[in-house]
Amino acid sequence: MKYNTIISIFVCLFLTACNPDFNTNKKRTLSKGIISNQDADSDKIIKNKLLDDLINLIEKANADREKYVKKMEEEPSDQYGMLAVFGGMYWAESPRELISDTGSERSIRYRRRVYSILLNAIETNELKKFSEIRILSIKVLEIFSLFNLFGSTLDDVVVHLYSKKDTLGKLDISNLKRLKNLFEKLLSIKTIVSKMSKRLLLDYQNNENFIKTDNAKLGSYVVALSNQIQEKYNEAERLKSEIILIYTL
């Protein structure tokens, strides 16, 4: 029995010596397992970071939206100095109420969305300066309508993503990256459009290129600005479609 044991050990050692790849293959297998685990851990870290960043972005955007919902509850009778502006606008569809109507839900939403654009670049006490623009031409009114449309697009995306934020983990890394990038682009458009509105106000106050004293030049200025804002709104709509397409859980 003792001899059989000795022989078995000898045979095992002999086979190991004759097969130098045995230990190497074993090490390679272990190494692959370690690398695989490291890759999995790395992917998990990347995904968690993306999730945290995206959720923070969504929550911040939703908090901003809620801020303006609250602002409407506190809206003064002069509508933050813009009653002259909103009081000169009305809906094309029946019952054709004024945008200044405090009992109309759609008029309240309209004003909220306009405030959310304008107050992203100026202070509340500066809103009344818009009513100082001498001639609220049709094109100027179109600009405010575009603010409303853009605000509606942003509302739709924020409400959609906020309702889904707890299940975002179902998306893979590539879609999370894409969703985050698209949402950031949409938010950046709001900043750009807000700055455009401030530029309109400043240029008018400073009589830039005589737009305050020359109606024709004011008209040309407003047409050019309206076209720029229209392009940004169209871009926002495309981003909205892509965002909804990525995440419809």
PDB file of C-alpha atoms in Angstrom:
ATOM      1  CA  MET A   1       0.000   0.000   0.000  1.00  0.00           C
ATOM      2  CA  LYS A   2       2.862   2.321   0.904  1.00  0.00           C
ATOM      3  CA  TYR A   3       4.576   1.583  -2.402  1.00  0.00           C
ATOM      4  CA  ASN A   4       1.360   2.324  -4.329  1.00  0.00           C
ATOM      5  CA  THR A   5       1.077   5.720  -2.632  1.00  0.00           C
ATOM      6  CA  ILE A   6       4.696   6.563  -3.422  1.00  0.00           C
ATOM      7  CA  ILE A   7       4.226   5.522  -7.037  1.00  0.00           C
ATOM      8  CA  SER A   8       1.037   7.646  -7.339  1.00  0.00           C
ATOM      9  CA  ILE A   9       2.839  10.711  -6.012  1.00  0.00           C
ATOM     10  CA  PHE A  10       5.744  10.097  -8.360  1.00  0.00           C
ATOM     11  CA  VAL A  11       3.411   9.765 -11.354  1.00  0.00           C
ATOM     12  CA  CYS A  12       1.623  12.998 -10.438  1.00  0.00           C
ATOM     13  CA  LEU A  13       4.898  14.885 -10.102  1.00  0.00           C
ATOM     14  CA  PHE A  14       6.135  13.388 -13.338  1.00  0.00           C
ATOM     15  CA  LEU A  15       2.997  14.458 -15.227  1.00  0.00           C
ATOM     16  CA  THR A  16       3.221  17.938 -13.802  1.00  0.00           C
ATOM     17  CA  ALA A  17       6.849  18.219 -14.823  1.00  0.00           C
ATOM     18  CA  CYS A  18       6.025  16.977 -18.305  1.00  0.00           C
ATOM     19  CA  ASN A  19       3.186  19.508 -18.634  1.00  0.00           C
ATOM     20  CA  PRO A  20       4.634  22.923 -17.778  1.00  0.00           C
ATOM     21  CA  ASP A  21       1.525  24.594 -19.233  1.00  0.00           C
ATOM     22  CA  PHE A  22      -0.650  23.112 -16.510  1.00  0.00           C
ATOM     23  CA  ASN A  23       0.142  25.721 -13.871  1.00  0.00           C
ATOM     24  CA  THR A  24       0.328  28.472 -16.485  1.00  0.00           C
ATOM     25  CA  ASN A  25      -3.167  27.679 -17.784  1.00  0.00           C
ATOM     26  CA  LYS A  26      -4.475  27.581 -14.267  1.00  0.00           C
ATOM     27  CA  LYS A  27      -2.959  30.996 -13.559  1.00  0.00           C
ATOM     28  CA  ARG A  28      -4.396  32.366 -16.794  1.00  0.00           C
ATOM     29  CA  THR A  29      -7.847  31.129 -15.840  1.00  0.00           C
ATOM     30  CA  LEU A  30      -7.571  32.792 -12.445  1.00  0.00           C
ATOM     31  CA  SER A  31      -6.281  36.000 -14.054  1.00  0.00           C
ATOM     32  CA  LYS A  32      -9.198  36.059 -16.486  1.00  0.00           C
ATOM     33  CA  GLY A  33     -11.582  35.704 -13.572  1.00  0.00           C
ATOM     34  CA  ILE A  34      -9.941  38.583 -11.736  1.00  0.00           C
ATOM     35  CA  ILE A  35      -9.972  40.812 -14.843  1.00  0.00           C
ATOM     36  CA  SER A  36     -13.600  39.920 -15.509  1.00  0.00           C
ATOM     37  CA  ASN A  37     -14.548  40.861 -11.947  1.00  0.00           C
ATOM     38  CA  GLN A  38     -12.562  44.083 -12.196  1.00  0.00           C
ATOM     39  CA  ASP A  39     -14.362  44.999 -15.436  1.00  0.00           C
ATOM     40  CA  ALA A  40     -17.716  44.287 -13.814  1.00  0.00           C
ATOM     41  CA  ASP A  41     -16.818  46.448 -10.808  1.00  0.00           C
ATOM     42  CA  SER A  42     -15.603  49.236 -13.087  1.00  0.00           C
ATOM     43  CA  ASP A  43     -18.841  49.147 -15.112  1.00  0.00           C
ATOM     44  CA  LYS A  44     -20.856  49.249 -11.903  1.00  0.00           C
ATOM     45  CA  ILE A  45     -18.958  52.308 -10.676  1.00  0.00           C
ATOM     46  CA  ILE A  46     -19.433  54.064 -14.023  1.00  0.00           C
ATOM     47  CA  LYS A  47     -23.147  53.244 -14.115  1.00  0.00           C
ATOM     48  CA  ASN A  48     -23.743  54.362 -10.532  1.00  0.00           C
ATOM     49  CA  LYS A  49     -21.961  57.657 -11.202  1.00  0.00           C
ATOM     50  CA  LEU A  50     -24.071  58.220 -14.328  1.00  0.00           C
ATOM     51  CA  LEU A  51     -27.237  57.391 -12.411  1.00  0.00           C
ATOM     52  CA  ASP A  52     -26.369  59.766  -9.574  1.00  0.00           C
ATOM     53  CA  ASP A  53     -25.510  62.601 -11.954  1.00  0.00           C
ATOM     54  CA  LEU A  54     -28.622  62.105 -14.075  1.00  0.00           C
ATOM     55  CA  ILE A  55     -30.982  61.826 -11.108  1.00  0.00           C
ATOM     56  CA  ASN A  56     -29.479  64.962  -9.552  1.00  0.00           C
ATOM     57  CA  LEU A  57     -29.977  66.764 -12.855  1.00  0.00           C
ATOM     58  CA  ILE A  58     -33.605  65.626 -13.062  1.00  0.00           C
ATOM     59  CA  GLU A  59     -34.362  66.533  -9.447  1.00  0.00           C
ATOM     60  CA  LYS A  60     -32.810  69.972  -9.863  1.00  0.00           C
ATOM     61  CA  ALA A  61     -34.855  70.613 -13.023  1.00  0.00           C
ATOM     62  CA  ASN A  62     -38.027  69.442 -11.291  1.00  0.00           C
ATOM     63  CA  ALA A  63     -37.329  71.666  -8.278  1.00  0.00           C
ATOM     64  CA  ASP A  64     -36.928  74.606 -10.655  1.00  0.00           C
ATOM     65  CA  ARG A  65     -40.247  73.746 -12.293  1.00  0.00           C
ATOM     66  CA  GLU A  66     -41.980  73.499  -8.910  1.00  0.00           C
ATOM     67  CA  LYS A  67     -40.518  76.877  -7.952  1.00  0.00           C
ATOM     68  CA  TYR A  68     -42.487  78.515 -10.753  1.00  0.00           C
ATOM     69  CA  VAL A  69     -45.643  76.589  -9.884  1.00  0.00           C
ATOM     70  CA  LYS A  70     -45.294  78.118  -6.426  1.00  0.00           C
ATOM     71  CA  LYS A  71     -44.561  81.523  -7.962  1.00  0.00           C
ATOM     72  CA  MET A  72     -47.926  81.421  -9.720  1.00  0.00           C
ATOM     73  CA  GLU A  73     -49.654  80.919  -6.376  1.00  0.00           C
ATOM     74  CA  GLU A  74     -47.992  84.138  -5.241  1.00  0.00           C
ATOM     75  CA  GLU A  75     -48.511  86.042  -8.503  1.00  0.00           C
ATOM     76  CA  PRO A  76     -49.475  89.657  -7.710  1.00  0.00           C
ATOM     77  CA  SER A  77     -52.343  91.462  -9.409  1.00  0.00           C
ATOM     78  CA  ASP A  78     -49.940  93.303 -11.720  1.00  0.00           C
ATOM     79  CA  GLN A  79     -48.488  89.922 -12.769  1.00  0.00           C
ATOM     80  CA  TYR A  80     -44.964  90.941 -11.803  1.00  0.00           C
ATOM     81  CA  GLY A  81     -45.292  94.122 -13.839  1.00  0.00           C
ATOM     82  CA  MET A  82     -46.245  92.301 -17.043  1.00  0.00           C
ATOM     83  CA  LEU A  83     -49.998  92.836 -16.952  1.00  0.00           C
ATOM     84  CA  ALA A  84     -49.732  95.279 -19.858  1.00  0.00           C
ATOM     85  CA  VAL A  85     -48.025  92.565 -21.908  1.00  0.00           C
ATOM     86  CA  PHE A  86     -50.283  89.634 -21.000  1.00  0.00           C
ATOM     87  CA  GLY A  87     -53.371  91.837 -21.097  1.00  0.00           C
ATOM     88  CA  GLY A  88     -52.719  92.498 -24.775  1.00  0.00           C
ATOM     89  CA  MET A  89     -52.605  88.819 -25.697  1.00  0.00           C
ATOM     90  CA  TYR A  90     -55.400  86.273 -25.983  1.00  0.00           C
ATOM     91  CA  TRP A  91     -55.963  82.706 -27.119  1.00  0.00           C
ATOM     92  CA  ALA A  92     -56.951  82.064 -30.717  1.00  0.00           C
ATOM     93  CA  GLU A  93     -59.174  79.161 -29.658  1.00  0.00           C
ATOM     94  CA  SER A  94     -62.523  79.580 -27.915  1.00  0.00           C
ATOM     95  CA  PRO A  95     -63.269  80.968 -25.396  1.00  0.00           C
ATOM     96  CA  ARG A  96     -60.434  83.305 -26.498  1.00  0.00           C
ATOM     97  CA  GLU A  97     -59.637  84.471 -22.980  1.00  0.00           C
ATOM     98  CA  LEU A  98     -56.754  86.819 -22.281  1.00  0.00           C
ATOM     99  CA  ILE A  99     -53.343  85.472 -21.309  1.00  0.00           C
ATOM    100  CA  SER A 100     -53.696  87.692 -18.230  1.00  0.00           C
ATOM    101  CA  ASP A 101     -56.845  85.792 -17.166  1.00  0.00           C
ATOM    102  CA  THR A 102     -56.286  84.557 -13.601  1.00  0.00           C
ATOM    103  CA  GLY A 103     -59.106  82.026 -13.819  1.00  0.00           C
ATOM    104  CA  SER A 104     -57.857  80.247 -16.926  1.00  0.00           C
ATOM    105  CA  GLU A 105     -55.619  77.226 -16.346  1.00  0.00           C
ATOM    106  CA  ARG A 106     -53.990  77.497 -19.751  1.00  0.00           C
ATOM    107  CA  SER A 107     -53.323  81.210 -19.264  1.00  0.00           C
ATOM    108  CA  ILE A 108     -51.742  80.493 -15.884  1.00  0.00           C
ATOM    109  CA  ARG A 109     -49.531  77.818 -17.461  1.00  0.00           C
ATOM    110  CA  TYR A 110     -48.599  80.227 -20.256  1.00  0.00           C
ATOM    111  CA  ARG A 111     -47.483  82.917 -17.825  1.00  0.00           C
ATOM    112  CA  ARG A 112     -45.612  80.403 -15.675  1.00  0.00           C
ATOM    113  CA  ARG A 113     -43.619  79.163 -18.660  1.00  0.00           C
ATOM    114  CA  VAL A 114     -42.801  82.697 -19.784  1.00  0.00           C
ATOM    115  CA  TYR A 115     -41.642  83.593 -16.265  1.00  0.00           C
ATOM    116  CA  SER A 116     -39.460  80.471 -16.137  1.00  0.00           C
ATOM    117  CA  ILE A 117     -37.626  81.601 -19.279  1.00  0.00           C
ATOM    118  CA  LEU A 118     -37.285  85.285 -18.444  1.00  0.00           C
ATOM    119  CA  LEU A 119     -36.375  84.855 -14.780  1.00  0.00           C
ATOM    120  CA  ASN A 120     -33.600  82.467 -15.699  1.00  0.00           C
ATOM    121  CA  ALA A 121     -31.656  85.534 -16.856  1.00  0.00           C
ATOM    122  CA  ILE A 122     -33.167  88.594 -15.149  1.00  0.00           C
ATOM    123  CA  GLU A 123     -34.533  89.560 -11.738  1.00  0.00           C
ATOM    124  CA  THR A 124     -38.258  89.626 -10.949  1.00  0.00           C
ATOM    125  CA  ASN A 125     -38.285  93.413 -10.600  1.00  0.00           C
ATOM    126  CA  GLU A 126     -36.967  93.699 -14.158  1.00  0.00           C
ATOM    127  CA  LEU A 127     -39.946  91.926 -15.717  1.00  0.00           C
ATOM    128  CA  LYS A 128     -41.968  95.135 -15.829  1.00  0.00           C
ATOM    129  CA  LYS A 129     -39.388  96.592 -18.202  1.00  0.00           C
ATOM    130  CA  PHE A 130     -40.799  94.412 -20.971  1.00  0.00           C
ATOM    131  CA  SER A 131     -44.030  96.402 -20.801  1.00  0.00           C
ATOM    132  CA  GLU A 132     -41.967  99.502 -21.555  1.00  0.00           C
ATOM    133  CA  ILE A 133     -41.262  98.289 -25.077  1.00  0.00           C
ATOM    134  CA  ARG A 134     -43.232 100.814 -27.040  1.00  0.00           C
ATOM    135  CA  ILE A 135     -44.660  98.611 -29.732  1.00  0.00           C
ATOM    136  CA  LEU A 136     -45.572  95.030 -28.956  1.00  0.00           C
ATOM    137  CA  SER A 137     -45.672  93.955 -32.571  1.00  0.00           C
ATOM    138  CA  ILE A 138     -47.014  90.604 -33.698  1.00  0.00           C
ATOM    139  CA  LYS A 139     -43.436  89.315 -33.829  1.00  0.00           C
ATOM    140  CA  VAL A 140     -42.836  90.277 -30.195  1.00  0.00           C
ATOM    141  CA  LEU A 141     -45.976  88.374 -29.250  1.00  0.00           C
ATOM    142  CA  GLU A 142     -44.660  85.427 -31.265  1.00  0.00           C
ATOM    143  CA  ILE A 143     -41.522  85.460 -29.139  1.00  0.00           C
ATOM    144  CA  PHE A 144     -43.607  85.117 -25.978  1.00  0.00           C
ATOM    145  CA  SER A 145     -45.587  82.328 -27.627  1.00  0.00           C
ATOM    146  CA  LEU A 146     -42.302  80.559 -28.369  1.00  0.00           C
ATOM    147  CA  PHE A 147     -41.328  80.946 -24.711  1.00  0.00           C
ATOM    148  CA  ASN A 148     -44.593  79.212 -23.833  1.00  0.00           C
ATOM    149  CA  LEU A 149     -44.002  76.410 -26.348  1.00  0.00           C
ATOM    150  CA  PHE A 150     -40.435  75.870 -25.194  1.00  0.00           C
ATOM    151  CA  GLY A 151     -41.609  75.846 -21.576  1.00  0.00           C
ATOM    152  CA  SER A 152     -44.193  73.223 -22.497  1.00  0.00           C
ATOM    153  CA  THR A 153     -41.521  71.045 -24.111  1.00  0.00           C
ATOM    154  CA  LEU A 154     -39.302  71.329 -21.048  1.00  0.00           C
ATOM    155  CA  ASP A 155     -42.252  70.583 -18.752  1.00  0.00           C
ATOM    156  CA  ASP A 156     -43.071  67.415 -20.680  1.00  0.00           C
ATOM    157  CA  VAL A 157     -39.502  66.113 -20.453  1.00  0.00           C
ATOM    158  CA  VAL A 158     -38.969  67.002 -16.784  1.00  0.00           C
ATOM    159  CA  VAL A 159     -42.292  65.504 -15.680  1.00  0.00           C
ATOM    160  CA  HIS A 160     -41.623  62.370 -17.753  1.00  0.00           C
ATOM    161  CA  LEU A 161     -38.103  61.811 -16.426  1.00  0.00           C
ATOM    162  CA  TYR A 162     -38.991  62.678 -12.834  1.00  0.00           C
ATOM    163  CA  SER A 163     -41.730  60.052 -12.838  1.00  0.00           C
ATOM    164  CA  LYS A 164     -39.216  57.467 -14.094  1.00  0.00           C
ATOM    165  CA  LYS A 165     -36.148  58.414 -12.036  1.00  0.00           C
ATOM    166  CA  ASP A 166     -36.414  55.437  -9.674  1.00  0.00           C
ATOM    167  CA  THR A 167     -36.245  52.971 -12.575  1.00  0.00           C
ATOM    168  CA  LEU A 168     -33.434  54.588 -14.557  1.00  0.00           C
ATOM    169  CA  GLY A 169     -31.164  51.745 -13.450  1.00  0.00           C
ATOM    170  CA  LYS A 170     -32.862  49.530 -16.033  1.00  0.00           C
ATOM    171  CA  LEU A 171     -30.991  51.397 -18.754  1.00  0.00           C
ATOM    172  CA  ASP A 172     -27.518  50.302 -19.809  1.00  0.00           C
ATOM    173  CA  ILE A 173     -24.474  52.569 -19.617  1.00  0.00           C
ATOM    174  CA  SER A 174     -24.606  53.720 -23.240  1.00  0.00           C
ATOM    175  CA  ASN A 175     -28.260  54.776 -22.984  1.00  0.00           C
ATOM    176  CA  LEU A 176     -27.680  56.473 -19.639  1.00  0.00           C
ATOM    177  CA  LYS A 177     -24.854  58.497 -21.177  1.00  0.00           C
ATOM    178  CA  ARG A 178     -26.988  59.428 -24.154  1.00  0.00           C
ATOM    179  CA  LEU A 179     -29.971  60.358 -22.004  1.00  0.00           C
ATOM    180  CA  LYS A 180     -27.813  62.548 -19.758  1.00  0.00           C
ATOM    181  CA  ASN A 181     -26.205  64.303 -22.733  1.00  0.00           C
ATOM    182  CA  LEU A 182     -29.562  64.961 -24.401  1.00  0.00           C
ATOM    183  CA  PHE A 183     -31.103  66.309 -21.206  1.00  0.00           C
ATOM    184  CA  GLU A 184     -28.105  68.572 -20.585  1.00  0.00           C
ATOM    185  CA  LYS A 185     -28.428  69.935 -24.118  1.00  0.00           C
ATOM    186  CA  LEU A 186     -32.120  70.653 -23.552  1.00  0.00           C
ATOM    187  CA  LEU A 187     -31.385  72.516 -20.326  1.00  0.00           C
ATOM    188  CA  SER A 188     -28.605  74.474 -22.014  1.00  0.00           C
ATOM    189  CA  ILE A 189     -31.077  75.649 -24.669  1.00  0.00           C
ATOM    190  CA  LYS A 190     -33.218  77.154 -21.909  1.00  0.00           C
ATOM    191  CA  THR A 191     -30.183  79.135 -20.748  1.00  0.00           C
ATOM    192  CA  ILE A 192     -29.469  80.317 -24.292  1.00  0.00           C
ATOM    193  CA  VAL A 193     -33.074  81.387 -24.913  1.00  0.00           C
ATOM    194  CA  SER A 194     -33.184  83.175 -21.556  1.00  0.00           C
ATOM    195  CA  LYS A 195     -30.075  85.145 -22.471  1.00  0.00           C
ATOM    196  CA  MET A 196     -31.698  86.075 -25.789  1.00  0.00           C
ATOM    197  CA  SER A 197     -34.650  87.557 -23.920  1.00  0.00           C
ATOM    198  CA  LYS A 198     -32.331  89.568 -21.704  1.00  0.00           C
ATOM    199  CA  ARG A 199     -30.464  90.808 -24.774  1.00  0.00           C
ATOM    200  CA  LEU A 200     -33.762  92.013 -26.267  1.00  0.00           C
ATOM    201  CA  LEU A 201     -34.487  93.981 -23.122  1.00  0.00           C
ATOM    202  CA  LEU A 202     -31.005  95.499 -22.837  1.00  0.00           C
ATOM    203  CA  ASP A 203     -30.754  96.375 -26.512  1.00  0.00           C
ATOM    204  CA  TYR A 204     -34.129  98.104 -26.404  1.00  0.00           C
ATOM    205  CA  GLN A 205     -33.261 100.053 -23.266  1.00  0.00           C
ATOM    206  CA  ASN A 206     -29.911 101.108 -24.736  1.00  0.00           C
ATOM    207  CA  ASN A 207     -31.494 101.909 -28.107  1.00  0.00           C
ATOM    208  CA  GLU A 208     -29.031  99.571 -29.789  1.00  0.00           C
ATOM    209  CA  ASN A 209     -29.050 100.239 -33.544  1.00  0.00           C
ATOM    210  CA  PHE A 210     -31.912 102.690 -32.872  1.00  0.00           C
ATOM    211  CA  ILE A 211     -34.428  99.895 -32.200  1.00  0.00           C
ATOM    212  CA  LYS A 212     -36.073 102.027 -29.504  1.00  0.00           C
ATOM    213  CA  THR A 213     -36.603 105.050 -31.727  1.00  0.00           C
ATOM    214  CA  ASP A 214     -37.009 103.468 -35.149  1.00  0.00           C
ATOM    215  CA  ASN A 215     -40.019 101.177 -35.551  1.00  0.00           C
ATOM    216  CA  ALA A 216     -38.680  99.619 -38.748  1.00  0.00           C
ATOM    217  CA  LYS A 217     -35.391  98.705 -37.107  1.00  0.00           C
ATOM    218  CA  LEU A 218     -37.199  97.344 -34.075  1.00  0.00           C
ATOM    219  CA  GLY A 219     -39.300  95.194 -36.387  1.00  0.00           C
ATOM    220  CA  SER A 220     -36.256  93.810 -38.205  1.00  0.00           C
ATOM    221  CA  TYR A 221     -34.507  93.126 -34.901  1.00  0.00           C
ATOM    222  CA  VAL A 222     -37.481  91.260 -33.487  1.00  0.00           C
ATOM    223  CA  VAL A 223     -37.944  89.184 -36.653  1.00  0.00           C
ATOM    224  CA  ALA A 224     -34.303  88.064 -36.516  1.00  0.00           C
ATOM    225  CA  LEU A 225     -34.572  87.238 -32.806  1.00  0.00           C
ATOM    226  CA  SER A 226     -37.840  85.382 -33.307  1.00  0.00           C
ATOM    227  CA  ASN A 227     -36.238  83.234 -36.010  1.00  0.00           C
ATOM    228  CA  GLN A 228     -33.328  82.371 -33.714  1.00  0.00           C
ATOM    229  CA  ILE A 229     -35.667  81.377 -30.894  1.00  0.00           C
ATOM    230  CA  GLN A 230     -37.757  79.323 -33.332  1.00  0.00           C
ATOM    231  CA  GLU A 231     -34.622  77.370 -34.280  1.00  0.00           C
ATOM    232  CA  LYS A 232     -33.880  76.700 -30.619  1.00  0.00           C
ATOM    233  CA  TYR A 233     -37.450  75.570 -30.037  1.00  0.00           C
ATOM    234  CA  ASN A 234     -37.233  73.179 -33.005  1.00  0.00           C
ATOM    235  CA  GLU A 235     -33.998  71.778 -31.580  1.00  0.00           C
ATOM    236  CA  ALA A 236     -35.654  71.339 -28.183  1.00  0.00           C
ATOM    237  CA  GLU A 237     -38.501  69.389 -29.780  1.00  0.00           C
ATOM    238  CA  ARG A 238     -36.010  67.052 -31.477  1.00  0.00           C
ATOM    239  CA  LEU A 239     -34.226  66.485 -28.179  1.00  0.00           C
ATOM    240  CA  LYS A 240     -37.546  65.776 -26.480  1.00  0.00           C
ATOM    241  CA  SER A 241     -38.404  63.121 -29.076  1.00  0.00           C
ATOM    242  CA  GLU A 242     -35.021  61.433 -28.632  1.00  0.00           C
ATOM    243  CA  ILE A 243     -35.296  61.487 -24.838  1.00  0.00           C
ATOM    244  CA  ILE A 244     -38.783  59.976 -24.860  1.00  0.00           C
ATOM    245  CA  LEU A 245     -37.658  57.372 -27.404  1.00  0.00           C
ATOM    246  CA  ILE A 246     -34.725  56.261 -25.228  1.00  0.00           C
ATOM    247  CA  TYR A 247     -36.728  55.935 -22.072  1.00  0.00           C
ATOM    248  CA  THR A 248     -40.365  54.919 -22.211  1.00  0.00           C
ATOM    249  CA  LEU A 249     -40.468  52.376 -19.382  1.00  0.00           C
TER     250      LEU A 249
END
